[in-house]
Coordinates of C-alpha atoms in Angstrom, one line a residue:
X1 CA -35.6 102.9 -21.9
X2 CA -34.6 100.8 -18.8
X3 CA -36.7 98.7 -16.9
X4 CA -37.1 100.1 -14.0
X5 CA -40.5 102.6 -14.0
X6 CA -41.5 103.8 -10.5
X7 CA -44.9 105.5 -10.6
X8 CA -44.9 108.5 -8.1
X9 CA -48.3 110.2 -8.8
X10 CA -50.6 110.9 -11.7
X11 CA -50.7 114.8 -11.5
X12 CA -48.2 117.3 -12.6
X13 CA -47.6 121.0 -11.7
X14 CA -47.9 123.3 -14.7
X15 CA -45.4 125.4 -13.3
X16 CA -42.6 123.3 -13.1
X17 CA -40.9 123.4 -16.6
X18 CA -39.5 127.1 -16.5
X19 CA -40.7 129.9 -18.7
X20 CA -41.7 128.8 -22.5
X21 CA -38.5 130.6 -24.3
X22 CA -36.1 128.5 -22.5
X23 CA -38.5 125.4 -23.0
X24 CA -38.7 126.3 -27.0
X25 CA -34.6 125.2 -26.9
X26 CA -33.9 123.4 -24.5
X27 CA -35.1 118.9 -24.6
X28 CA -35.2 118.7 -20.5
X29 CA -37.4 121.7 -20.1
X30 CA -39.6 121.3 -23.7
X31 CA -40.4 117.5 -22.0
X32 CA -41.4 119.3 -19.0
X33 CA -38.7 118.2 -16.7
X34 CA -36.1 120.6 -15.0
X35 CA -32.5 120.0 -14.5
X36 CA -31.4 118.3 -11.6
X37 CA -28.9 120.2 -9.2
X38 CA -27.7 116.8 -7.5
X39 CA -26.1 113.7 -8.5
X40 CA -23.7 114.8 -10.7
X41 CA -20.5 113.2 -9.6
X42 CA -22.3 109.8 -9.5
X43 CA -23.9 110.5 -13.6
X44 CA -20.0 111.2 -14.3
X45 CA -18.7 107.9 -13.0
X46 CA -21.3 105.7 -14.3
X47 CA -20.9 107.8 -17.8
X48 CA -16.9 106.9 -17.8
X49 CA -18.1 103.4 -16.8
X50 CA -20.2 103.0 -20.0
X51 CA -18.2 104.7 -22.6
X52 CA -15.3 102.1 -21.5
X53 CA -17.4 99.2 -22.0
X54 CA -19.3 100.7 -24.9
X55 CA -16.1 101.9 -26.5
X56 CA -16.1 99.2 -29.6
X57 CA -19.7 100.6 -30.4
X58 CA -18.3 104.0 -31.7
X59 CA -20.8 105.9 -29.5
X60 CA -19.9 108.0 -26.4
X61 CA -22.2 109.7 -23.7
X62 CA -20.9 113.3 -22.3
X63 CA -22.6 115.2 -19.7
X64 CA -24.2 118.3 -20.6
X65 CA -24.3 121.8 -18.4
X66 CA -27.1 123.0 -17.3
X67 CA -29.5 124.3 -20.0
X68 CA -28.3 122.0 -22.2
X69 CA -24.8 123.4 -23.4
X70 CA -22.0 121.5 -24.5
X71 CA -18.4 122.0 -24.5
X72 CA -16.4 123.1 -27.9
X73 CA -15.1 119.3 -28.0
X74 CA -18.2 117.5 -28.0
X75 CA -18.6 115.7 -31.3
X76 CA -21.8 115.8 -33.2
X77 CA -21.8 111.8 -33.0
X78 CA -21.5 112.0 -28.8
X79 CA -24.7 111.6 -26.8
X80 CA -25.4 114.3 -24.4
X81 CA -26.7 113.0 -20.9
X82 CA -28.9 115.4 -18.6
X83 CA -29.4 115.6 -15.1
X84 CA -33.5 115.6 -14.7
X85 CA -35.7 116.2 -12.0
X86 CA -39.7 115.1 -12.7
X87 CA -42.6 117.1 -11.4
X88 CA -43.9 116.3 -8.2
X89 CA -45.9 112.8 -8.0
X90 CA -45.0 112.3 -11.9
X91 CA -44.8 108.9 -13.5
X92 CA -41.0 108.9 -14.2
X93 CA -38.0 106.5 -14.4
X94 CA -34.2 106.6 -13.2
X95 CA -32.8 106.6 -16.8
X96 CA -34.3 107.0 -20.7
X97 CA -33.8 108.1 -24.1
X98 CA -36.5 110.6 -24.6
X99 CA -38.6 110.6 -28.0
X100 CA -37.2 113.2 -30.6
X101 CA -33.5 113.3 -29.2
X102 CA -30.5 111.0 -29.6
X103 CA -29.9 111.7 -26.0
X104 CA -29.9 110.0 -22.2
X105 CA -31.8 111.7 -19.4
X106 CA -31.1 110.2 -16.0
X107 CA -33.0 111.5 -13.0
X108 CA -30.4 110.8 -9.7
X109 CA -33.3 111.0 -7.2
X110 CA -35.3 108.1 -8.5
X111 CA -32.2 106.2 -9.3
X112 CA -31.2 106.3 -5.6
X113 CA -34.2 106.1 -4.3
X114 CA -34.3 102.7 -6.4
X115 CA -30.8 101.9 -5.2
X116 CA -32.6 102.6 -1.2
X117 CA -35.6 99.8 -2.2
X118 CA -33.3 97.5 -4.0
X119 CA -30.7 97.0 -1.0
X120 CA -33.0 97.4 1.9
X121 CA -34.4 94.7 3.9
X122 CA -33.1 90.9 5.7
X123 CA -31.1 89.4 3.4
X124 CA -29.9 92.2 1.3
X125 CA -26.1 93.1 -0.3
X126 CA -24.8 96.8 -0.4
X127 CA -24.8 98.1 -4.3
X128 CA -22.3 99.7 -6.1
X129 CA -24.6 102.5 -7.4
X130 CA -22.3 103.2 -10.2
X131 CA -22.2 100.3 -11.7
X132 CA -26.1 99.7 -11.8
X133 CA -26.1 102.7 -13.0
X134 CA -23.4 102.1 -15.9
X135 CA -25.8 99.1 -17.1
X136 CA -28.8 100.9 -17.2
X137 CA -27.0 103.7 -19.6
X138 CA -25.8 100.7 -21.8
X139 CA -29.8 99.7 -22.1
X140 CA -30.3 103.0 -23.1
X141 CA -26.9 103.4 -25.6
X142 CA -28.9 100.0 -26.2
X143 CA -31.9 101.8 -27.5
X144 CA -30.2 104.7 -29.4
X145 CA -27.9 102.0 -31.3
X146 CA -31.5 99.4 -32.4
X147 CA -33.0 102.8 -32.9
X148 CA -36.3 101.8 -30.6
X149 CA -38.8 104.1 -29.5
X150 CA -37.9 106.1 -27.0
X151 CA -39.9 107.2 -23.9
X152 CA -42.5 109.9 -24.5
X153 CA -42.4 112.7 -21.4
X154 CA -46.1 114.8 -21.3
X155 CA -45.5 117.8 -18.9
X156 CA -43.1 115.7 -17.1
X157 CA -44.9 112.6 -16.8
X158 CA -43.6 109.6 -18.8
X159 CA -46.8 107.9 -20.5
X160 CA -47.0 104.0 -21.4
X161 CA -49.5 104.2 -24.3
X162 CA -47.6 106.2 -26.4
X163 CA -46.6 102.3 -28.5
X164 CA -48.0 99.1 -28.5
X165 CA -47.6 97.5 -25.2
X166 CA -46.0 94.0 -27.1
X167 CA -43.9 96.1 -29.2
X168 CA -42.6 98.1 -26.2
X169 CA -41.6 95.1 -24.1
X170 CA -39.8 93.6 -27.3
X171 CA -37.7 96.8 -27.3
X172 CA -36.8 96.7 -23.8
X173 CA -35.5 92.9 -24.3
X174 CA -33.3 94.0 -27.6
X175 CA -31.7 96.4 -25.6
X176 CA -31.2 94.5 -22.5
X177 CA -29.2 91.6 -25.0
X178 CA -27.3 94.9 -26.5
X179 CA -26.0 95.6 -23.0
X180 CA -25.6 92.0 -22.1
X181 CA -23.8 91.0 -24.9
X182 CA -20.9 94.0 -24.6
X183 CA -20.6 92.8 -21.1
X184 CA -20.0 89.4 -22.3
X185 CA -17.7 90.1 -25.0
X186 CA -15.6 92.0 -22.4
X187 CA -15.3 89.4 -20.0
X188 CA -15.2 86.5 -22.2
X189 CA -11.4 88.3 -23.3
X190 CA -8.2 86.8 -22.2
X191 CA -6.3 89.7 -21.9
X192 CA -7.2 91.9 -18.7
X193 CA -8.1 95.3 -19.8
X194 CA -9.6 98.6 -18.4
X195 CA -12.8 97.8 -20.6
X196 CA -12.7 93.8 -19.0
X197 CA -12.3 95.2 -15.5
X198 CA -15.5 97.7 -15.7
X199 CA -17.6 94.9 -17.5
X200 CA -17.0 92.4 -14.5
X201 CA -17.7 95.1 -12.1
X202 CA -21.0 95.8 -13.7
X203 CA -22.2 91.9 -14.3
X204 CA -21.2 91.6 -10.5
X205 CA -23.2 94.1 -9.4
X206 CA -26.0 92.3 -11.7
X207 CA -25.4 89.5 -9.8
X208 CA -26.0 91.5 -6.2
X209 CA -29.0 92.5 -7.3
X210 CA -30.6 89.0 -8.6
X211 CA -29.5 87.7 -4.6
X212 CA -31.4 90.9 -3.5
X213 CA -34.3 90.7 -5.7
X214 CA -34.7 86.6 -4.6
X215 CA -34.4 87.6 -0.8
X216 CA -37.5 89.9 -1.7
X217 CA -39.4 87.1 -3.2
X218 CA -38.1 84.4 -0.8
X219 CA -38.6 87.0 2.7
X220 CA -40.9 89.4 2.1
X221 CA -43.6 87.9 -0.4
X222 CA -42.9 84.6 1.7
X223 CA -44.6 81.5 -0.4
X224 CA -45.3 84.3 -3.4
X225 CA -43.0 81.2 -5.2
X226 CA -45.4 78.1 -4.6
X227 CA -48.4 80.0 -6.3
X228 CA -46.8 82.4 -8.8
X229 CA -48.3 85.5 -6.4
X230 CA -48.8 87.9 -9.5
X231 CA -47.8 90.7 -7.9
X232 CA -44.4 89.5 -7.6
X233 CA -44.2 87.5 -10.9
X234 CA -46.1 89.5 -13.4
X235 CA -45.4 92.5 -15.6
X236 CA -46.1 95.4 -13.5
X237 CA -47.0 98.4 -16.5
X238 CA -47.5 98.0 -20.0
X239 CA -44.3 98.8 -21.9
X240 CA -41.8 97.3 -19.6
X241 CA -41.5 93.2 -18.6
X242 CA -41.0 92.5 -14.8
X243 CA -37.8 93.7 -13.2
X244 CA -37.0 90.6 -11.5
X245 CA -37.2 88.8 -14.7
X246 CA -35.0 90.8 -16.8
X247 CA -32.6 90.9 -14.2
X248 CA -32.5 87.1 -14.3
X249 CA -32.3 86.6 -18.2
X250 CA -29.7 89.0 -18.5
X251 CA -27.6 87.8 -16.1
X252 CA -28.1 84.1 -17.7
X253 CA -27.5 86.0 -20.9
X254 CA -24.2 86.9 -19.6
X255 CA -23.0 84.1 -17.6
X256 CA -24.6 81.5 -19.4
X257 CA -24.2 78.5 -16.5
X258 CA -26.5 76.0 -15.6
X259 CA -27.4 78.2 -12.3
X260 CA -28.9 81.2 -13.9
X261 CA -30.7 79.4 -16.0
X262 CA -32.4 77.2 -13.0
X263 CA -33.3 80.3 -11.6
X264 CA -34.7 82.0 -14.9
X265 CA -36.5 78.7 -14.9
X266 CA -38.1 78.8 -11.9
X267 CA -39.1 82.1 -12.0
X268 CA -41.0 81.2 -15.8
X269 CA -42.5 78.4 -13.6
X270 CA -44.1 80.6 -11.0
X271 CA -45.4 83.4 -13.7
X272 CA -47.4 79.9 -15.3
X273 CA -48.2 78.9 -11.8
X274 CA -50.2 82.5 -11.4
X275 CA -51.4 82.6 -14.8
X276 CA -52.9 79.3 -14.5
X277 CA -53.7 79.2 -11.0
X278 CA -54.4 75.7 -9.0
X279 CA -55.3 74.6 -5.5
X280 CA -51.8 74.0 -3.5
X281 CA -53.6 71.1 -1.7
X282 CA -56.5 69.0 -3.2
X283 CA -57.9 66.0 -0.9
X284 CA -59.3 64.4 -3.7
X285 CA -56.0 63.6 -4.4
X286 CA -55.0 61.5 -1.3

């Protein structure tokens, strides 16, 4: 599942699913969650996105109609990706394979209102939506191809303890390298290619956000840096490692040059500097 939880609530209505007969066939509704009505032009480009770059995987994403339907030409190897909306104040997540299904659900109002958070603020670049998008869907193609656990939806709510925390984070950074590393092949080609063109796009838009994400740390949780503020620098839930760090490492992981890794670096420096935490100025020390 990708990185990026945003906790809304703890409560769920009982109501929301639908009635039980629809639920009984159906993975969006059985989980809980309904299907979302908006955001389906975006899901389509960022699908197109991912099957271009994931194309020497042998796996493909296709949307699915509402109630889970798909068309006659849908292989049995595709994965089907559905439109989901959460409960109100459910624990949720823009994008993730659910437990039990070799499938994707994305859910376009917490992607977007990620994208808002993300690009908001002194400082900040726009984002190209569909390309954030296209790498979170290669984390979870990521996850469907290591065959990790995926997330676990009760009534709509996505829980954290369904797997050992450690565990859980060490999926998360397999399939953030499985996503890295078909971006890198891509653009590490000669030729120019459709495939090359969409994998730059996406590791650009990786880029964007790190410069986003270090105007956050650098304006807003001004001198979080100096003492490794762990708010900022820690792992915010149980199953997934901090945004801001994964976002670094896989951007070193794809570019490989001595400036992402000074900034992976110092970032590591900062989580040690909060974990071990020492007096910015000591006048013993004159």
């Amino acid at each position: 599942m990708v990185l990026l939880i945003i906790t809304l609530g703890l409560a769920a209505d009982a109501s929301f699913g639908g009635d039980a007969s629809a639920a009984a066939s159906d993975p969006v509704q059985e989980r809980g969650l309904q299907h979302a009505q908006t955001g389906l032009e975006l899901v389509e480009k960022a699908v197109a996105s991912t099957n271009l770059v994931a194309r020497g995987t042998g796996m493909r994403l296709v949307m699915s109609a509402q109630g889970g339907k798909l068309n006659s030409r849908t292989s049995p190897t595709d994965i089907p990706v559905y439109l989901v909306k959460a409960p109100p104040m459910a624990r949720t997540t823009p994008a993730a394979v659910p437990k039990g299904c070799r499938c994707l659900f994305v859910n376009p109002d917490v992607f977007n209102a990620f994208i808002r958070e993300q690009s908001t603020g002194d400082g900040r670049l726009g984002l190209n939506a569909r390309y954030v998008l296209t790498f979170m869907l290669l984390h979870e193609v990521g996850h469907l191809a290591k065959k990790t656990t995926g997330a676990e939806f009760e009534d709509g709510n996505l829980s954290e303890l369904n797997i050992d925390p450690s565990l859980a984070k060490a999926s998360e950074e397999d399939a953030d390298e499985f996503a890295a590393d078909l971006i890198k092949a891509l653009m590490q080609r000669k030729k120019a290619s459709d495939e090359t063109l969409e994998a730059t796009a996406v590791s650009m838009e990786l880029s964007k956000l790190s410069w986003n994400m270090q105007a956050y740390r650098t304006l807003d949780q001004f001198g979080a840096l100096a003492v490794g503020k762990p708010e900022v620098f820690f792992d915010k839930n149980l199953s997934h490692p901090n945004l801001h760090w994964r976002v670094l490492r896989m951007n070193h992981l794809i570019q490989g040059s001595s400036d992402t890794k000074m900034l992976l670096d110092t970032f590591e420096d900062a989580r040690r500097r909060g974990a071990n935490p020492e007096p910015l100025y000591d006048p013993s020390k004159k």
